[in-house]
mmCIF file of C-alpha atoms in Angstrom:
data_model
loop_
_atom_site.group_PDB
_atom_site.id
_atom_site.type_symbol
_atom_site.label_atom_id
_atom_site.label_comp_id
_atom_site.label_asym_id
_atom_site.label_seq_id
_atom_site.Cartn_x
_atom_site.Cartn_y
_atom_site.Cartn_z
ATOM 1 C CA MET I 797 15.841 -10.759 17.116
ATOM 2 C CA LYS I 798 14.188 -12.507 20.121
ATOM 3 C CA ILE I 799 11.625 -9.710 20.295
ATOM 4 C CA LYS I 800 10.818 -10.215 16.614
ATOM 5 C CA PHE I 801 10.156 -13.937 17.030
ATOM 6 C CA LYS I 802 8.032 -13.336 20.151
ATOM 7 C CA LEU I 803 5.959 -10.901 18.104
ATOM 8 C CA ILE I 804 5.519 -13.547 15.373
ATOM 9 C CA ILE I 805 4.301 -16.132 17.910
ATOM 10 C CA ILE I 806 1.810 -13.701 19.466
ATOM 11 C CA LEU I 807 0.401 -12.766 16.080
ATOM 12 C CA LEU I 808 0.026 -16.387 15.004
ATOM 13 C CA LEU I 809 -1.786 -17.346 18.203
ATOM 14 C CA GLY I 810 -4.182 -14.479 17.634
ATOM 15 C CA MET I 811 -4.775 -15.522 14.031
ATOM 16 C CA ILE I 812 -5.420 -19.153 14.887
ATOM 17 C CA GLY I 813 -7.870 -18.108 17.558
ATOM 18 C CA LYS I 814 -9.964 -16.411 14.894
ATOM 19 C CA THR I 815 -10.383 -19.495 12.729
ATOM 20 C CA ASP I 816 -13.760 -21.240 12.329
ATOM 21 C CA ALA I 817 -14.723 -23.767 14.973
ATOM 22 C CA GLN I 818 -14.977 -26.621 12.480
ATOM 23 C CA SER I 819 -13.709 -30.165 13.145
ATOM 24 C CA ARG I 820 -10.810 -30.128 10.687
ATOM 25 C CA ASP I 821 -10.485 -26.416 10.009
ATOM 26 C CA ASN I 822 -9.495 -25.242 13.491
ATOM 27 C CA TYR I 823 -5.800 -24.718 12.727
ATOM 28 C CA ASN I 824 -5.461 -24.053 9.006
ATOM 29 C CA MET I 825 -1.910 -22.984 8.220
ATOM 30 C CA TRP I 826 -0.227 -21.558 5.140
ATOM 31 C CA PHE I 827 3.569 -21.653 4.763
ATOM 32 C CA GLN I 828 5.363 -20.021 1.842
ATOM 33 C CA TYR I 829 8.835 -19.251 0.531
ATOM 34 C CA LEU I 830 9.170 -16.649 -2.225
ATOM 35 C CA MET I 831 12.249 -15.433 -4.063
ATOM 36 C CA SER I 832 12.650 -12.800 -6.743
ATOM 37 C CA ALA I 833 15.777 -12.214 -8.804
ATOM 38 C CA LYS I 834 16.597 -9.426 -11.233
ATOM 39 C CA LEU I 835 17.774 -10.999 -14.480
ATOM 40 C CA THR I 836 18.230 -7.770 -16.440
ATOM 41 C CA ASP I 837 17.324 -4.131 -15.884
ATOM 42 C CA LYS I 838 13.841 -4.903 -17.215
ATOM 43 C CA SER I 839 13.173 -8.568 -16.343
ATOM 44 C CA THR I 840 12.677 -10.435 -13.053
ATOM 45 C CA LEU I 841 12.295 -14.092 -12.150
ATOM 46 C CA THR I 842 9.884 -14.891 -9.318
ATOM 47 C CA ALA I 843 9.586 -18.396 -7.830
ATOM 48 C CA LEU I 844 7.701 -19.721 -4.835
ATOM 49 C CA SER I 845 6.801 -22.884 -2.975
ATOM 50 C CA GLN I 846 3.760 -23.188 -0.758
ATOM 51 C CA TYR I 847 2.332 -25.677 1.732
ATOM 52 C CA ARG I 848 -1.139 -25.491 3.293
ATOM 53 C CA SER I 849 -2.487 -27.783 5.996
ATOM 54 C CA PHE I 850 -5.774 -28.451 7.770
ATOM 55 C CA ASP I 851 -4.233 -29.054 11.200
ATOM 56 C CA LEU I 852 -1.056 -27.050 11.783
ATOM 57 C CA VAL I 853 1.581 -28.924 9.712
ATOM 58 C CA TYR I 854 0.258 -32.487 9.964
ATOM 59 C CA ASP I 855 -2.707 -32.755 7.590
ATOM 60 C CA THR I 856 -1.749 -31.722 4.052
ATOM 61 C CA ARG I 857 -4.224 -29.558 2.194
ATOM 62 C CA LEU I 858 -2.184 -28.280 -0.757
ATOM 63 C CA PHE I 859 1.380 -28.146 -2.034
ATOM 64 C CA LEU I 860 2.538 -26.095 -5.004
ATOM 65 C CA VAL I 861 5.586 -24.781 -6.811
ATOM 66 C CA SER I 862 5.420 -21.887 -9.240
ATOM 67 C CA ALA I 863 7.652 -19.599 -11.284
ATOM 68 C CA TYR I 864 7.212 -16.746 -13.725
ATOM 69 C CA VAL I 865 9.273 -14.131 -15.563
ATOM 70 C CA ASP I 866 8.059 -10.571 -16.047
ATOM 71 C CA TYR I 867 9.348 -7.788 -18.284
ATOM 72 C CA GLU I 868 8.836 -4.072 -17.666
ATOM 73 C CA ILE I 869 7.523 -2.598 -20.934
ATOM 74 C CA ALA I 870 6.771 0.809 -19.390
ATOM 75 C CA ASN I 871 7.169 2.409 -15.976
ATOM 76 C CA GLU I 872 5.570 0.001 -13.436
ATOM 77 C CA VAL I 873 3.840 -2.019 -16.198
ATOM 78 C CA LYS I 874 5.007 -5.641 -16.192
ATOM 79 C CA PRO I 875 3.452 -8.442 -18.279
ATOM 80 C CA ALA I 876 4.538 -11.966 -17.304
ATOM 81 C CA ALA I 877 4.081 -15.636 -18.101
ATOM 82 C CA GLY I 878 4.554 -18.580 -15.781
ATOM 83 C CA PHE I 879 3.651 -22.092 -14.723
ATOM 84 C CA MET I 880 2.391 -23.704 -11.523
ATOM 85 C CA PHE I 881 2.183 -27.347 -10.391
ATOM 86 C CA LEU I 882 -0.130 -28.281 -7.515
ATOM 87 C CA VAL I 883 -1.019 -31.314 -5.426
ATOM 88 C CA LEU I 884 -4.532 -30.848 -3.992
ATOM 89 C CA ASP I 885 -5.722 -32.881 -0.986
ATOM 90 C CA SER I 886 -9.363 -32.491 0.009
ATOM 91 C CA TYR I 887 -11.807 -34.481 2.137
ATOM 92 C CA LYS I 888 -14.775 -36.320 0.635
ATOM 93 C CA SER I 889 -18.157 -36.735 2.304
ATOM 94 C CA ASP I 890 -17.100 -40.100 3.773
ATOM 95 C CA ASN I 891 -14.170 -38.389 5.547
ATOM 96 C CA THR I 892 -11.536 -39.973 3.291
ATOM 97 C CA LYS I 893 -9.063 -37.912 1.301
ATOM 98 C CA LYS I 894 -9.046 -37.320 -2.434
ATOM 99 C CA GLU I 895 -5.775 -36.365 -4.153
ATOM 100 C CA ARG I 896 -5.791 -34.333 -7.356
ATOM 101 C CA TYR I 897 -2.970 -32.901 -9.476
ATOM 102 C CA GLU I 898 -3.066 -29.641 -11.357
ATOM 103 C CA LYS I 899 -0.895 -28.143 -14.085
ATOM 104 C CA ARG I 900 -1.516 -24.438 -14.455
ATOM 105 C CA PRO I 901 0.075 -22.162 -17.058
ATOM 106 C CA PHE I 902 -0.812 -18.505 -16.523
ATOM 107 C CA GLN I 903 -0.359 -15.027 -17.939
ATOM 108 C CA GLN I 904 -0.551 -11.763 -16.035
ATOM 109 C CA VAL I 905 -0.005 -8.014 -16.053
ATOM 110 C CA THR I 906 1.066 -6.087 -12.951
ATOM 111 C CA LEU I 907 0.595 -2.333 -12.570
ATOM 112 C CA GLY I 908 2.476 -0.541 -9.800
ATOM 113 C CA GLY I 909 2.131 2.847 -8.162
ATOM 114 C CA ASN I 910 2.167 4.751 -4.895
ATOM 115 C CA ILE I 911 -0.224 6.573 -2.600
ATOM 116 C CA GLY I 912 2.131 8.714 -0.571
ATOM 117 C CA ARG I 913 4.719 6.275 0.787
ATOM 118 C CA THR I 914 2.385 3.280 0.467
ATOM 119 C CA SER I 915 3.076 1.137 -2.585
ATOM 120 C CA VAL I 916 0.058 -0.182 -4.475
ATOM 121 C CA SER I 917 0.043 -3.075 -6.940
ATOM 122 C CA HIS I 918 -2.724 -4.275 -9.263
ATOM 123 C CA ARG I 919 -2.330 -7.740 -10.771
ATOM 124 C CA PHE I 920 -4.570 -9.140 -13.510
ATOM 125 C CA ARG I 921 -4.056 -12.866 -14.154
ATOM 126 C CA VAL I 922 -5.518 -15.436 -16.557
ATOM 127 C CA GLU I 923 -4.819 -19.079 -15.751
ATOM 128 C CA GLU I 924 -5.586 -22.320 -17.563
ATOM 129 C CA ARG I 925 -6.201 -25.088 -15.013
ATOM 130 C CA PHE I 926 -5.663 -28.701 -16.093
ATOM 131 C CA ILE I 927 -6.886 -30.845 -13.168
ATOM 132 C CA SER I 928 -6.845 -34.649 -12.829
ATOM 133 C CA ASN I 929 -9.034 -37.175 -10.945
ATOM 134 C CA PRO I 930 -11.403 -36.538 -12.654
ATOM 135 C CA ASP I 931 -10.013 -34.629 -15.637
ATOM 136 C CA GLU I 932 -11.238 -31.051 -15.684
ATOM 137 C CA PHE I 933 -10.270 -27.866 -17.515
ATOM 138 C CA ILE I 934 -11.082 -24.427 -16.099
ATOM 139 C CA VAL I 935 -10.112 -20.943 -17.248
ATOM 140 C CA ARG I 936 -9.993 -18.609 -14.274
ATOM 141 C CA LEU I 937 -9.577 -14.834 -14.012
ATOM 142 C CA ARG I 938 -7.981 -13.212 -10.982
ATOM 143 C CA TYR I 939 -7.651 -9.595 -9.834
ATOM 144 C CA LEU I 940 -5.369 -8.821 -6.885
ATOM 145 C CA ILE I 941 -4.826 -5.438 -5.240
ATOM 146 C CA SER I 942 -1.926 -5.255 -2.771
ATOM 147 C CA LEU I 943 -0.811 -2.491 -0.412
ATOM 148 C CA ARG I 944 2.573 -2.381 1.310
ATOM 149 C CA ILE I 945 2.419 0.159 4.131
ATOM 150 C CA PRO I 946 5.717 1.381 5.662
ATOM 151 C CA PHE I 947 5.744 1.806 9.451
ATOM 152 C CA ASN I 948 9.062 3.647 9.613
ATOM 153 C CA ARG I 949 9.394 7.388 9.341
ATOM 154 C CA LYS I 950 10.691 8.868 6.116
ATOM 155 C CA GLY I 951 14.483 8.536 5.993
ATOM 156 C CA GLU I 952 14.611 5.848 8.685
ATOM 157 C CA LYS I 953 15.682 2.256 8.004
ATOM 158 C CA GLU I 954 12.682 0.062 7.323
ATOM 159 C CA LYS I 955 12.075 -2.640 9.942
ATOM 160 C CA LEU I 956 8.324 -3.254 9.799
ATOM 161 C CA TYR I 957 5.662 -2.861 7.126
ATOM 162 C CA GLY I 958 1.966 -3.595 6.873
ATOM 163 C CA ILE I 959 0.396 -5.929 4.318
ATOM 164 C CA LEU I 960 -3.144 -5.557 2.985
ATOM 165 C CA LYS I 961 -4.394 -7.586 0.011
ATOM 166 C CA ASN I 962 -7.660 -8.575 -1.590
ATOM 167 C CA GLU I 963 -8.074 -10.939 -4.529
ATOM 168 C CA LEU I 964 -11.242 -11.782 -6.476
ATOM 169 C CA ARG I 965 -11.231 -14.989 -8.559
ATOM 170 C CA MET I 966 -13.823 -15.797 -11.233
ATOM 171 C CA ASN I 967 -14.358 -18.790 -13.545
ATOM 172 C CA VAL I 968 -14.929 -17.973 -17.206
ATOM 173 C CA VAL I 969 -17.329 -20.804 -18.092
ATOM 174 C CA LYS I 970 -19.377 -22.231 -15.230
ATOM 175 C CA GLU I 971 -22.930 -22.069 -13.930
ATOM 176 C CA ASP I 972 -21.606 -20.158 -10.937
ATOM 177 C CA PRO I 973 -18.750 -17.918 -12.169
ATOM 178 C CA PHE I 974 -17.715 -16.859 -8.650
ATOM 179 C CA ASP I 975 -14.754 -18.908 -7.435
ATOM 180 C CA SER I 976 -13.524 -17.172 -4.284
ATOM 181 C CA ASN I 977 -12.447 -13.956 -2.590
ATOM 182 C CA ARG I 978 -9.277 -13.866 -0.501
ATOM 183 C CA LEU I 979 -8.500 -11.139 2.052
ATOM 184 C CA THR I 980 -5.043 -10.903 3.665
ATOM 185 C CA VAL I 981 -3.982 -8.668 6.568
ATOM 186 C CA GLY I 982 -0.471 -8.998 7.917
ATOM 187 C CA LEU I 983 2.900 -7.691 9.005
ATOM 188 C CA GLY I 984 6.331 -7.865 7.392
ATOM 189 C CA ILE I 985 9.499 -7.934 9.495
ATOM 190 C CA LYS I 986 12.794 -7.163 7.766
ATOM 191 C CA VAL I 987 15.503 -9.569 8.970
ATOM 192 C CA ARG I 988 18.153 -8.565 6.434
ATOM 193 C CA LYS I 989 18.453 -5.959 3.717
ATOM 194 C CA ASN I 990 16.924 -8.227 1.074
ATOM 195 C CA SER I 991 14.833 -10.638 3.132
ATOM 196 C CA ALA I 992 11.799 -10.540 5.395
ATOM 197 C CA ILE I 993 9.509 -12.735 7.465
ATOM 198 C CA GLU I 994 5.805 -12.139 6.933
ATOM 199 C CA VAL I 995 2.913 -13.225 9.163
ATOM 200 C CA ALA I 996 -0.717 -12.711 8.267
ATOM 201 C CA PHE I 997 -4.336 -13.690 8.716
ATOM 202 C CA ILE I 998 -6.019 -14.907 5.511
ATOM 203 C CA ASN I 999 -9.777 -15.213 5.015
ATOM 204 C CA GLN I 1000 -10.984 -17.063 1.916
ATOM 205 C CA LEU I 1001 -14.676 -16.898 1.023
ATOM 206 C CA GLU I 1002 -16.075 -19.479 -1.385
ATOM 207 C CA THR I 1003 -19.636 -20.380 -2.353
ATOM 208 C CA GLY I 1004 -21.101 -22.005 0.750
ATOM 209 C CA SER I 1005 -17.906 -22.024 2.838
ATOM 210 C CA THR I 1006 -15.239 -19.885 4.471
ATOM 211 C CA SER I 1007 -11.660 -20.850 5.365
ATOM 212 C CA ASN I 1008 -9.252 -18.949 7.593
ATOM 213 C CA TYR I 1009 -5.482 -19.403 7.702
ATOM 214 C CA GLY I 1010 -2.558 -18.394 9.830
ATOM 215 C CA TYR I 1011 0.202 -17.455 7.360
ATOM 216 C CA ILE I 1012 3.995 -17.573 7.741
ATOM 217 C CA GLY I 1013 6.144 -16.563 4.786
ATOM 218 C CA TYR I 1014 9.785 -15.867 4.054
ATOM 219 C CA ARG I 1015 10.906 -13.809 1.075
ATOM 220 C CA ASN I 1016 14.308 -13.150 -0.486
ATOM 221 C CA SER I 1017 15.344 -10.843 -3.292
ATOM 222 C CA PHE I 1018 18.493 -11.237 -5.385
ATOM 223 C CA ASP I 1019 20.287 -9.364 -8.134
ATOM 224 C CA TRP I 1020 21.723 -11.715 -10.724
ATOM 225 C CA ARG I 1021 22.613 -8.966 -13.188
ATOM 226 C CA LYS I 1022 26.131 -8.662 -11.738
ATOM 227 C CA LYS I 1023 26.819 -12.339 -12.397
ATOM 228 C CA ASN I 1024 25.744 -11.926 -15.990
ATOM 229 C CA LYS I 1025 27.996 -8.910 -16.466
ATOM 230 C CA ASN I 1026 31.047 -10.795 -15.180
ATOM 231 C CA LYS I 1027 30.691 -13.633 -17.681
#
């Protein structure tokens, strides 16, 4: 276990060293907890909380909570609907902060598959963004491709896996439809059968700016079908 945490620290130091040399973007961090729970043989609840900061953990950039339920209508085809609430903290030109709130219902379809032992996921999402201060409404389209690459040999217990993701986000009605592109490269470390710590480097490209993050995440998976059967 000590070796695992030393590996996490080394990776994070390397990620932070790659961030832009900007005054308040030197140590962008992204912390996340994600849980998924099987409700039935076909449906799953996924919930997450997320915190992003400009300067390690001290300068809040964003906080959100989100949840959605999907249903498998065919093999590896899962439509879903969910809701997200966000608190957005950004800096204005006079170096003071501006706080905005966002309510975001969304709908998505996830398609799964495999290339050899590597699992591949395609997610298509439509989200309706209701933002305050000032009031704004934006419809945004997102496409995410995710690869989960096993590092263990076939038949061995999984301890480590690679993470590779890219997501393109586009606004439906705007002069500039491009919103952002987010690239994630990381490593997952299994700590228990149904839980893992993930560390990653995230690069987010927007029009006229680029942000880099060191990412630390913890994920759990549960099976609540047994509880339902015992009722």
